[in-house]
XYZ file of C-alpha atoms in Angstrom:
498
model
C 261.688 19.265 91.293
C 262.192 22.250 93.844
C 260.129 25.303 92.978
C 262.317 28.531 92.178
C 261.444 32.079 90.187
C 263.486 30.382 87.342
C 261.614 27.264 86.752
C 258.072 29.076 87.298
C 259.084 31.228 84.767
C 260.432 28.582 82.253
C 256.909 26.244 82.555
C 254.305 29.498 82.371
C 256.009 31.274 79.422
C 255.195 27.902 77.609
C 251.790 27.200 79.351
C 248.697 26.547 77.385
C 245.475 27.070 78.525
C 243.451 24.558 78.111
C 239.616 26.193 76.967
C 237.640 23.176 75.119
C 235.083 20.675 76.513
C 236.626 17.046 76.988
C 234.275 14.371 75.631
C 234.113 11.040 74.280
C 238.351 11.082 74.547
C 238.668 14.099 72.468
C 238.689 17.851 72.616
C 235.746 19.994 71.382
C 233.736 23.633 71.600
C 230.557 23.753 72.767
C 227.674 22.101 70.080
C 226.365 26.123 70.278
C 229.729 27.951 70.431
C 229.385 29.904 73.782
C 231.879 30.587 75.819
C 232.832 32.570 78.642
C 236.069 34.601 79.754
C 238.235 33.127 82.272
C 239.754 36.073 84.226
C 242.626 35.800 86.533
C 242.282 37.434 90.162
C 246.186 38.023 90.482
C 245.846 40.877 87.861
C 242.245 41.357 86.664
C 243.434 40.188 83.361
C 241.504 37.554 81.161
C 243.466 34.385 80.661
C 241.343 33.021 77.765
C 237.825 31.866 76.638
C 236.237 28.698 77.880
C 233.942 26.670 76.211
C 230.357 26.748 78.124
C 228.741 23.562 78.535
C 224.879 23.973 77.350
C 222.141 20.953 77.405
C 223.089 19.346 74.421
C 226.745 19.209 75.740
C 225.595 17.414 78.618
C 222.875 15.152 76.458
C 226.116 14.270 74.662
C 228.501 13.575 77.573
C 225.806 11.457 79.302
C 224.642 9.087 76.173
C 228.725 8.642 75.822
C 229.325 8.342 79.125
C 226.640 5.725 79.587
C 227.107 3.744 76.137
C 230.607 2.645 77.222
C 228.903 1.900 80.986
C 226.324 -0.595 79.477
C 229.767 -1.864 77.502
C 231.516 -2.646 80.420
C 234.392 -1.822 79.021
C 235.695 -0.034 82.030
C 232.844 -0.762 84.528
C 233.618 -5.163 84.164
C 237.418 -4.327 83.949
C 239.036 -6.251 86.414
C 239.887 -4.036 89.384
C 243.822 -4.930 89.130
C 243.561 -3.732 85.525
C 241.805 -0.610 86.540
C 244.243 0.092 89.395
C 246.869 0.026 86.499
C 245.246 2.917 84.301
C 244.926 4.705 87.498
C 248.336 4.572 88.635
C 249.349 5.543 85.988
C 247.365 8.964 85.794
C 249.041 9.405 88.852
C 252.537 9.641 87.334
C 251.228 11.975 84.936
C 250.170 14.177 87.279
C 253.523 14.078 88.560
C 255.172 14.728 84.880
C 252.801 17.631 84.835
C 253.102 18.851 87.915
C 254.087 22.273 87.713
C 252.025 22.851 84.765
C 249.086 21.761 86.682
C 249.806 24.137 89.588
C 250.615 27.366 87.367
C 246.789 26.653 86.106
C 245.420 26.382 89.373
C 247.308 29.659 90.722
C 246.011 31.469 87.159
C 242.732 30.820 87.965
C 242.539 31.592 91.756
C 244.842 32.950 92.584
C 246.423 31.106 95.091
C 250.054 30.528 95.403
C 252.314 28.317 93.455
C 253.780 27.209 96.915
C 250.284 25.892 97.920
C 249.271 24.316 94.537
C 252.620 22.712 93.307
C 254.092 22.209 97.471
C 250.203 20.854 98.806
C 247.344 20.446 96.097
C 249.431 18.351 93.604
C 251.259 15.752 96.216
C 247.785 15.099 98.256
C 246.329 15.021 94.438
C 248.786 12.344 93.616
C 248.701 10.500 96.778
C 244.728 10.541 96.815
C 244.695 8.237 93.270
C 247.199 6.289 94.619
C 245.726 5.208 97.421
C 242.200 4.753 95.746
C 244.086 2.797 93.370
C 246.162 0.502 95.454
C 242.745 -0.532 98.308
C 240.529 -1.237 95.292
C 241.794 -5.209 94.815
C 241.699 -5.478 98.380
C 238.257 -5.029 98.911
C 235.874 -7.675 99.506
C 232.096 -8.800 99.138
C 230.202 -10.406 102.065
C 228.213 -13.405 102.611
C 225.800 -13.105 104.984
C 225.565 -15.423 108.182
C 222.033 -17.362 107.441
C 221.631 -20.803 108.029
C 223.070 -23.821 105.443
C 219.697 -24.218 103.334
C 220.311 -20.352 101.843
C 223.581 -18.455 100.697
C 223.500 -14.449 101.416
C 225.812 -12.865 98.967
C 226.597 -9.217 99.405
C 227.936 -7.803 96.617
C 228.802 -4.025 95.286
C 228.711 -2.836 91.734
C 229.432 0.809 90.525
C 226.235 3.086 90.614
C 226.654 3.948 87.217
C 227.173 7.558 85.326
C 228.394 9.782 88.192
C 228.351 13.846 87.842
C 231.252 15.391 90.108
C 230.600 19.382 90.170
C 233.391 20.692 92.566
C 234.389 24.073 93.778
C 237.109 26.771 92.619
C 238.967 26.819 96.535
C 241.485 24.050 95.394
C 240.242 23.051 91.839
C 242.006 19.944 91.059
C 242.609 18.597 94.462
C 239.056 18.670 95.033
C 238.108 17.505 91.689
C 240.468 14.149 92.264
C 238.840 13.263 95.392
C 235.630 12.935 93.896
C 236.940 11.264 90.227
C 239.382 8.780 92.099
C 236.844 6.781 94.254
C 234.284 6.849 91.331
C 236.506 5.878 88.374
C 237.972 3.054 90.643
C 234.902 1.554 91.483
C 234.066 1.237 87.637
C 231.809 4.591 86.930
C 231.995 6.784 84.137
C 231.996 10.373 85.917
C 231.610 13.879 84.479
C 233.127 16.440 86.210
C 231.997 20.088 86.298
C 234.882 22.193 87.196
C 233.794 25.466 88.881
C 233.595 28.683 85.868
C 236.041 30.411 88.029
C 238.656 27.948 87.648
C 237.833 25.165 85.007
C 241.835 24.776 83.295
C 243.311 21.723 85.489
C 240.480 19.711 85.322
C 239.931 20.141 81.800
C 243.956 19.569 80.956
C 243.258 16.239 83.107
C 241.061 14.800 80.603
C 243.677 13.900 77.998
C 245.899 12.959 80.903
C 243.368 10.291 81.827
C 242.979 9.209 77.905
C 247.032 8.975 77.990
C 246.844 6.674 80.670
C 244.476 4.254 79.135
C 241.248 5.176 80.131
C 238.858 3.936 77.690
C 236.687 7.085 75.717
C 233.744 8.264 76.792
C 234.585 7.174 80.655
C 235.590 10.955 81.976
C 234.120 13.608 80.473
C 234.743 17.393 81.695
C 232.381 20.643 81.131
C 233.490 23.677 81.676
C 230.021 25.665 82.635
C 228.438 27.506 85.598
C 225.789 26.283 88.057
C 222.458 27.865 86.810
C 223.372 26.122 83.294
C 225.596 23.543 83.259
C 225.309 22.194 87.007
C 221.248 22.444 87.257
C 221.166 20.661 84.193
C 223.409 17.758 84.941
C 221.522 17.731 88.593
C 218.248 17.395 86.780
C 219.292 14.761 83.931
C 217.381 11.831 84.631
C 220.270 9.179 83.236
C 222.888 10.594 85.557
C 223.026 8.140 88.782
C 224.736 9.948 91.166
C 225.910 14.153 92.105
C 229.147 14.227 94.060
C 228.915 17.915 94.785
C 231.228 20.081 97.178
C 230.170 24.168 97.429
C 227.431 26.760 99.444
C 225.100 24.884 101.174
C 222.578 27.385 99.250
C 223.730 25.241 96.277
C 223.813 22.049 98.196
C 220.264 22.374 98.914
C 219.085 22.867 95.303
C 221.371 19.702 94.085
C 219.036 17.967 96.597
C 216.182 19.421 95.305
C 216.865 18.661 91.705
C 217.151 15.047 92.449
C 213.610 15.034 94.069
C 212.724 16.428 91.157
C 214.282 14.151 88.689
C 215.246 10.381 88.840
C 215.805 10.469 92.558
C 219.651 10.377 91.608
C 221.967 9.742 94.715
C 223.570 12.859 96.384
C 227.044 13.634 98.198
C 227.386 17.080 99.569
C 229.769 18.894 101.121
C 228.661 22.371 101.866
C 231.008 24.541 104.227
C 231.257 25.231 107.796
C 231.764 28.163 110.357
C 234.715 25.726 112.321
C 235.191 26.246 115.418
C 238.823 26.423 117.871
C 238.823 25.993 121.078
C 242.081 26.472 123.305
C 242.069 26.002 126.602
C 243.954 27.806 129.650
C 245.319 24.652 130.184
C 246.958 24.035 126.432
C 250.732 22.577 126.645
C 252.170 24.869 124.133
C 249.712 28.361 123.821
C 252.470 29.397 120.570
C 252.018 26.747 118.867
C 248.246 26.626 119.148
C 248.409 30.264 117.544
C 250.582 29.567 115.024
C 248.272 26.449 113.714
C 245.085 29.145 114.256
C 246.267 31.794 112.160
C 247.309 29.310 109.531
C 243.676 27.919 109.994
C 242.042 31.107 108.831
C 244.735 32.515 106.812
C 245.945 29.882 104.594
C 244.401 29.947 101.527
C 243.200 33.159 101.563
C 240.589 31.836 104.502
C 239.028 29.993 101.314
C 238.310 26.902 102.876
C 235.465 25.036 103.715
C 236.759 23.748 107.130
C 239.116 26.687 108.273
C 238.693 27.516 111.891
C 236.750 30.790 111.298
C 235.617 31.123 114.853
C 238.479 31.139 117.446
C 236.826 29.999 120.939
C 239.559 31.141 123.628
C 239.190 30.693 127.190
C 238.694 34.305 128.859
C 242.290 33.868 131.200
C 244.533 33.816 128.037
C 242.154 35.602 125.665
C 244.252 38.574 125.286
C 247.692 37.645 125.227
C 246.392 34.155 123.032
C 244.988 37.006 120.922
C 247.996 39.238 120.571
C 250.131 36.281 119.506
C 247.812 35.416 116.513
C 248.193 38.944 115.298
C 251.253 39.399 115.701
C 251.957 35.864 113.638
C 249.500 37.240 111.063
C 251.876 40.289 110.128
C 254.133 37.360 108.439
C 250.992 36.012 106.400
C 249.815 39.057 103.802
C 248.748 38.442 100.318
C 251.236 39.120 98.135
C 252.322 38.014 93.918
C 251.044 34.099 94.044
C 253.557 33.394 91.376
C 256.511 34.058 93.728
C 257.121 30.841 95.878
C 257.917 33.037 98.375
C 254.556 34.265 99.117
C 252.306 32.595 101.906
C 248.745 34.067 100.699
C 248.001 35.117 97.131
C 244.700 37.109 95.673
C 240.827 36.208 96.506
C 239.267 34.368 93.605
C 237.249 37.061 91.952
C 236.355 40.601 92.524
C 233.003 39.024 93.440
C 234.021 36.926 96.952
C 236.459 40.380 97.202
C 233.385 42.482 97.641
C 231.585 39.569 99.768
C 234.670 39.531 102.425
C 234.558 43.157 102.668
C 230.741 43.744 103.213
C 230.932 41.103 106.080
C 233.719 42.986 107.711
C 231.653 45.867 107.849
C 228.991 44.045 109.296
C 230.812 43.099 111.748
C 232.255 46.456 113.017
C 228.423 47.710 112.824
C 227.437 44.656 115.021
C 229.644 46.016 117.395
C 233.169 43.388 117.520
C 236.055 45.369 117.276
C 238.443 45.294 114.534
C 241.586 44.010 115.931
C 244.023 43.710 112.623
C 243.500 44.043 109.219
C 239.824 44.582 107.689
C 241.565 46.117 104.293
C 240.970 45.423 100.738
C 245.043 45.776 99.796
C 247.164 45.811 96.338
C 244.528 47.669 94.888
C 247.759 48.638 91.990
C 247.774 44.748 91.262
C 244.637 45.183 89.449
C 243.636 41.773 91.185
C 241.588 41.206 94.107
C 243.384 40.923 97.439
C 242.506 41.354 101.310
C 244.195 41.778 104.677
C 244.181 38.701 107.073
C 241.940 40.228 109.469
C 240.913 39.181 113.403
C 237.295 40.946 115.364
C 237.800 40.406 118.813
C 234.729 40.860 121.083
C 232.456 38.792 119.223
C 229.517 37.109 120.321
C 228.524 34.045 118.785
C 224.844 35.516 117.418
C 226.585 38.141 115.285
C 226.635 37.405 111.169
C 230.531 37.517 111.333
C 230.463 34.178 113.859
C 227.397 32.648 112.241
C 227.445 32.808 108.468
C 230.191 31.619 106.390
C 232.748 34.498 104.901
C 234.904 31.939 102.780
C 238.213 34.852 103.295
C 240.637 36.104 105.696
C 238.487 37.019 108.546
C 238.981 35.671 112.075
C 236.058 36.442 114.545
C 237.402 35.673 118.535
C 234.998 34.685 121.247
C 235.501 33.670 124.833
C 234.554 31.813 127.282
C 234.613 30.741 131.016
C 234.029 26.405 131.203
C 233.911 23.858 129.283
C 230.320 23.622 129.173
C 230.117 27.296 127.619
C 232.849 26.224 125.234
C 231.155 23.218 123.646
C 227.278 24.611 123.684
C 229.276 27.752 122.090
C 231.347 25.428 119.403
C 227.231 23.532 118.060
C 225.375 26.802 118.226
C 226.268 26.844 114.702
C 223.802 25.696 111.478
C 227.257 23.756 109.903
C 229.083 20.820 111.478
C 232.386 20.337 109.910
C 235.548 20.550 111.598
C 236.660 21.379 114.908
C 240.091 21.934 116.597
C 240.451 21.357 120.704
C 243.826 22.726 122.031
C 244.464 20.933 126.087
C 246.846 18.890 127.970
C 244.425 16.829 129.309
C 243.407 14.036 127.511
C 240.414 13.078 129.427
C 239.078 16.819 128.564
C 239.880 16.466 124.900
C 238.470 12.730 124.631
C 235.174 14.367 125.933
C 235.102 17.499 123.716
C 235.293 15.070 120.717
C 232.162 13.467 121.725
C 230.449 16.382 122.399
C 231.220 18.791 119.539
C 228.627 17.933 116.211
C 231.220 18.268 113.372
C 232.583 15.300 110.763
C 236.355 15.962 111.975
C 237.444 16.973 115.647
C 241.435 18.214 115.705
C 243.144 17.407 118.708
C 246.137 19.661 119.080
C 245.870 20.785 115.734
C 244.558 22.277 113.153
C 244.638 19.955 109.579
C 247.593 18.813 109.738
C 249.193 16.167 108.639
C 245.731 15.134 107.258
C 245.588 12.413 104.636
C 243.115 9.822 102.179
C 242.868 7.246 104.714
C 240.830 9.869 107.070
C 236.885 10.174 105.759
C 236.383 13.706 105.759
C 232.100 15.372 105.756
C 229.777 16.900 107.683
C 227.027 17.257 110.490
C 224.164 19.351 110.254
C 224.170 21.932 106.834
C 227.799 20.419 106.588
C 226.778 17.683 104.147
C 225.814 14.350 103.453
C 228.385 11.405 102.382
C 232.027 11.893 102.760
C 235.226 12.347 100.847
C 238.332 10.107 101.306
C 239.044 6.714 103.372
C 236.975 3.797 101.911
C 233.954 5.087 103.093
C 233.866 7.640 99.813
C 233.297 4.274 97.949
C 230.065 3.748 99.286
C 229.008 7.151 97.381
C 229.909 5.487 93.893
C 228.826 1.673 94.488
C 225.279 -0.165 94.881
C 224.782 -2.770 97.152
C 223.079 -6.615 95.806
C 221.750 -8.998 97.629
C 221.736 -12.365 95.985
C 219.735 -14.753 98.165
C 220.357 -18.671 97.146
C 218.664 -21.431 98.271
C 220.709 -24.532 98.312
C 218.702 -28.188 97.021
């Protein structure tokens, strides 16, 4: 299907959205009856009311969820059979597609180009892959001498609690639920309040495709309530988390607290972008850098918030990234036209704009942008906007701003570059822009950050590349087969041989 006004129009004026808690294979309200309003950044209008996960929800989801575990219904299904259900939720997702990326721009705000062109196809491809590795995976046996047999085995962890953020709702949501429902777990996902409808519409797609009830459950809730309590329930096994490391640190603290539950977190980054005097194609590099701030509304965990340019291009490097971020304002996210759409609530709105006046106080100067914009819309919207003159201890280049703000810094070697790139409390991504191999082969090693980009910026970026953090970046990581080991125990059967 190509995207057009016509067939955007056709799918949302039939859309429903979906509101009700998924468990146990069916829909339901909350066992209490609250709910909260789900309000849409493109206008400031509410969408609907969503059913608000409480304790007993969660009590209900877990006893479900680990009744059919203990079953082994799904959890002793043969991993050929499993990659069968799982395929097939794949194709779903592809009947659905549209439908699934109107919901994702409703809640958001992003735009339809990103969620039906990006979000759904890596959404689709991520369950595929997951799906086609896991009968090609083996166990071990250790090397020990012939009186003993080592077997090294791996079994699913159990009930698995995957509480992901609103940036790219069901993107992120798959590439927790794929590794840990194809490994044999029974997972509950807690969609974030701001944008719960896709991952709650994916539950019956899942039950469609065969997945036994009771295996996926998804509640609709916010953190203080619905996440601290499935972080603190002592028969959930595992918390696949991705949000603010201020949040990542309490899902740590909540296992401490509880049954000691294993934790995966991935918790943000201030990313930094180095280019080099000596990079092969300068327009290119600021093309990729814009779109590495810019795209998504500059909500994303990894985008390259702090541009590191060497001082003899700074200011022409400088002008071509604003000039190329003229082309990139927000504007309606249901026109496929549209590069950038609205920031997710008026909430992160008022968050972007207090840190860009923070940063003309701290003294950086305002290059472009720095405007809240479409103010008419009723929605909540903001310039892309570049500081230049930034030093690397200001807020603006230290603390994470999760919107459309670009802070530039330069330096003189290489050295400089790279002690300027770690000064930094987060670790997750890095671009290097240089001809020279040698120098880019060394910047790798030396930056501390889960992903370095060589002559770009995220691109072309897909499951078979593990993707986490160093530092306040996270523990664990998402995609390749090393997000199995998040969802799997390891058993060591020892035999001795008579």
């Amino acid at each position: 299907m190509k995207l057009n006004h016509e067939n955007i129009k056709e799918v949302k004026n039939k859309l429903i959205y979906p509101s009700e808690l998924f468990i146990n294979g069916k829909y339901q309200k909350s066992i209490s009856e609250k709910s909260f309003e789900n309000i849409s950044p493109i206008n400031g209008h509410k969408v609907n009311s969503v059913s608000f996960a409480q304790k007993e929800d969660i009590d209900l989801a877990v006893k479900k969820a680990r009744e059919i575990f203990n079953k082994g219904t799904w959890s002793n299904l043969p991993p050929n059979q499993r990659k069968k259900i799982l395929l097939k939720f794949a194709q779903l997702l592809e009947r659905d597609r549209l439908e699934l990326s109107l919901l994702d721009t409703i809640d958001m705000g992003k735009t339809i180009n990103d969620t039906f062109n990006a979000d759904l196809p890596t959404s689709i491809d991520n369950i595929e892959w997951y799906a086609e590795i896991i009968d090609k995976l083996f166990d071990d046996i250790s090397p020990s001498s012939s009186e003993y047999m080592g077997l090294i085995t791996k079994e699913p962890i159990g009930v698995v609690a995957a509480i992901v953020p609103w940036n790219y709702p069901l993107w992120m949501a798959i590439w927790k639920i794929a590794p840990a429902l194809i490994t044999g777990n029974s997972v509950i996902l807690k969609p974030a309040e701001q944008s719960p409808m896709s991952a709650i519409k994916i539950g019956a797609m899942l039950s469609e495709a065969g997945l036994p009830d009771g295996v996926f459950s998804v509640l609709a809730g916010d953190g203080p309530t619905t996440g601290k309590s499935l972080c603190l329930h002592n028969d959930i096994d595992c918390v696949a988390f991705t949000g603010s490391g201020e949040v990542g640190k309490l899902v740590l603290q909540y296992s401490g607290q509880s049954n000691m539950k294993r934790v995966q977190l991935e918790c943000g980054g201030k990313s930094p972008n180095i280019i080099f005097a000596d990079c092969a194609n300068l327009d290119l590099a600021a093309e990729a850098s814009a779109y590495a701030i810019f795209g998504n509304q500059g909500e994303v965990c990894s985008a390259g918030s702090r541009l590191i340019v060497q001082k003899e291009i700074e200011n022409d490097f400088i002008k071509k990234v604003s000039e190329i971020s003229k082309n990139m304002q927000p504007s309606d996210p249901l026109n496929p036209n549209s590069f950038a759409g609205a920031i997710v609530n008026t909430e992160q709105l008022e968050k972007i704009d207090r840190y860009v006046n923070i940063g003309k106080k701290e003294g950086a100067y305002l290059e472009v942008g720095g405007n809240i914009t479409m103010k008419d819309t009723g929605g909540s919207y903001f310039e892309p906007t570049i500081f230049r003159n930034v030093s690397n201890d200001m807020k603006i280049a230290q603390e994470e701003i999760f919107g459309p703000v670009l802070s530039t810094i330069s330096f003189s070697s290489f050295k400089e570059a790279i002690l300027i790139a770690n000064d930094s409390q987060y670790g997750l991504a890095a671009g290097v822009w240089t001809k020279d191999i040698n120098k880019a082969i060394k910047a790798s090693r030396e930056i501390k950050a889960g992903t370095v980009y060589i002559n770009n910026y995220e691109e072309g970026v897909d499951s078979t590349i593990p993707l986490g953090g160093y530092k306040q970046s996270g523990i664990g990581r998402d995609n390749g087969p090393q997000a199995l080991e998040n969802y799997l125990q390891v058993k060591s059967t020892w035999i001795k041989i008579t």
